[in-house]
């Protein structure tokens, strides 16, 4: 994602799907990643970028005897600090 894709992959895909990469964007600048992913697409292709909404997420157990501690800890560690977001209000 951070370097040019291999020549044999350039222009080969109708859809490129990426997921959970906001945490690894360098210098809060997604453009280099987007530009490299775009190179993979055929003309008219689509880039689908999927992220987790850690702000609006909550954990609820369907069975009170099942602990949610581990998943709650995971989501706490996925929260992106406001200062690191690219679109602070």
Tab-separated table of C-alpha atoms in Angstrom:
chain	number	residue	atom	x	y	z
A	1	UNK	CA	0.000	0.000	0.000
A	2	UNK	CA	2.854	2.392	0.687
A	3	UNK	CA	4.832	1.566	-2.457
A	4	UNK	CA	3.919	1.167	-6.105
A	5	UNK	CA	2.173	-2.135	-6.808
A	6	UNK	CA	3.946	-4.792	-8.871
A	7	UNK	CA	3.639	-4.114	-12.615
A	8	UNK	CA	1.703	-7.350	-13.209
A	9	UNK	CA	-1.089	-6.115	-10.887
A	10	UNK	CA	-1.499	-2.623	-12.342
A	11	UNK	CA	-4.916	-2.180	-13.964
A	12	UNK	CA	-6.016	-5.755	-13.236
A	13	UNK	CA	-8.997	-5.357	-10.911
A	14	UNK	CA	-12.606	-4.186	-11.245
A	15	UNK	CA	-12.880	-3.794	-7.458
A	16	UNK	CA	-10.210	-3.362	-4.802
A	17	UNK	CA	-11.440	-3.810	-1.237
A	18	UNK	CA	-9.358	-2.649	1.719
A	19	UNK	CA	-10.247	-2.812	5.364
A	20	UNK	CA	-8.961	-1.437	8.645
A	21	UNK	CA	-6.068	0.612	7.325
A	22	UNK	CA	-6.686	3.998	8.950
A	23	UNK	CA	-4.506	2.964	11.875
A	24	UNK	CA	-1.476	2.543	9.618
A	25	UNK	CA	-1.835	5.669	7.469
A	26	UNK	CA	1.450	7.572	7.666
A	27	UNK	CA	1.560	11.237	8.679
A	28	UNK	CA	-2.254	11.406	8.651
A	29	UNK	CA	-2.093	11.461	4.822
A	30	UNK	CA	-4.150	8.841	2.979
A	31	UNK	CA	-3.340	10.129	-0.525
A	32	UNK	CA	-0.245	7.938	-1.141
A	33	UNK	CA	-2.254	4.837	-0.189
A	34	UNK	CA	-5.237	5.858	-2.333
A	35	UNK	CA	-2.993	6.594	-5.308
A	36	UNK	CA	-1.286	3.194	-5.063
A	37	UNK	CA	-4.588	1.364	-4.666
A	38	UNK	CA	-6.039	3.248	-7.656
A	39	UNK	CA	-3.229	1.896	-9.825
A	40	UNK	CA	-4.613	-1.616	-9.281
A	41	UNK	CA	-7.976	-0.712	-10.821
A	42	UNK	CA	-9.137	-1.166	-14.379
A	43	UNK	CA	-10.598	2.004	-15.942
A	44	UNK	CA	-13.948	2.643	-14.246
A	45	UNK	CA	-13.049	0.311	-11.365
A	46	UNK	CA	-14.125	0.795	-7.758
A	47	UNK	CA	-12.162	1.192	-4.544
A	48	UNK	CA	-14.101	-0.040	-1.524
A	49	UNK	CA	-12.639	1.079	1.809
A	50	UNK	CA	-14.154	-0.358	4.963
A	51	UNK	CA	-13.407	0.785	8.523
A	52	UNK	CA	-14.737	0.040	11.998
A	53	UNK	CA	-16.909	2.671	13.660
A	54	UNK	CA	-15.335	2.572	17.123
A	55	UNK	CA	-17.191	5.715	18.231
A	56	UNK	CA	-20.697	4.333	17.714
A	57	UNK	CA	-19.923	0.741	18.703
A	58	UNK	CA	-21.031	-0.867	21.931
A	59	UNK	CA	-20.753	-4.417	23.221
A	60	UNK	CA	-23.780	-6.297	24.499
A	61	UNK	CA	-23.830	-9.966	25.424
A	62	UNK	CA	-26.855	-12.056	24.483
A	63	UNK	CA	-26.008	-14.315	27.417
A	64	UNK	CA	-25.123	-12.629	30.742
A	65	UNK	CA	-22.903	-15.595	31.678
A	66	UNK	CA	-20.604	-14.856	28.698
A	67	UNK	CA	-17.866	-12.335	29.485
A	68	UNK	CA	-17.339	-9.415	27.108
A	69	UNK	CA	-14.079	-8.252	28.716
A	70	UNK	CA	-11.799	-9.379	25.865
A	71	UNK	CA	-13.843	-7.801	23.061
A	72	UNK	CA	-14.305	-4.589	25.079
A	73	UNK	CA	-10.532	-4.397	25.508
A	74	UNK	CA	-10.025	-4.944	21.767
A	75	UNK	CA	-12.384	-2.106	20.861
A	76	UNK	CA	-10.813	0.223	23.425
A	77	UNK	CA	-7.451	-0.371	21.717
A	78	UNK	CA	-8.932	0.286	18.252
A	79	UNK	CA	-10.173	3.750	19.148
A	80	UNK	CA	-8.338	6.358	17.118
A	81	UNK	CA	-7.413	9.464	19.130
A	82	UNK	CA	-9.212	12.551	17.859
A	83	UNK	CA	-5.879	14.270	17.192
A	84	UNK	CA	-4.923	11.465	14.769
A	85	UNK	CA	-8.108	11.648	12.684
A	86	UNK	CA	-8.022	13.309	9.311
A	87	UNK	CA	-11.324	15.125	9.709
A	88	UNK	CA	-11.532	16.680	13.159
A	89	UNK	CA	-14.490	18.914	13.770
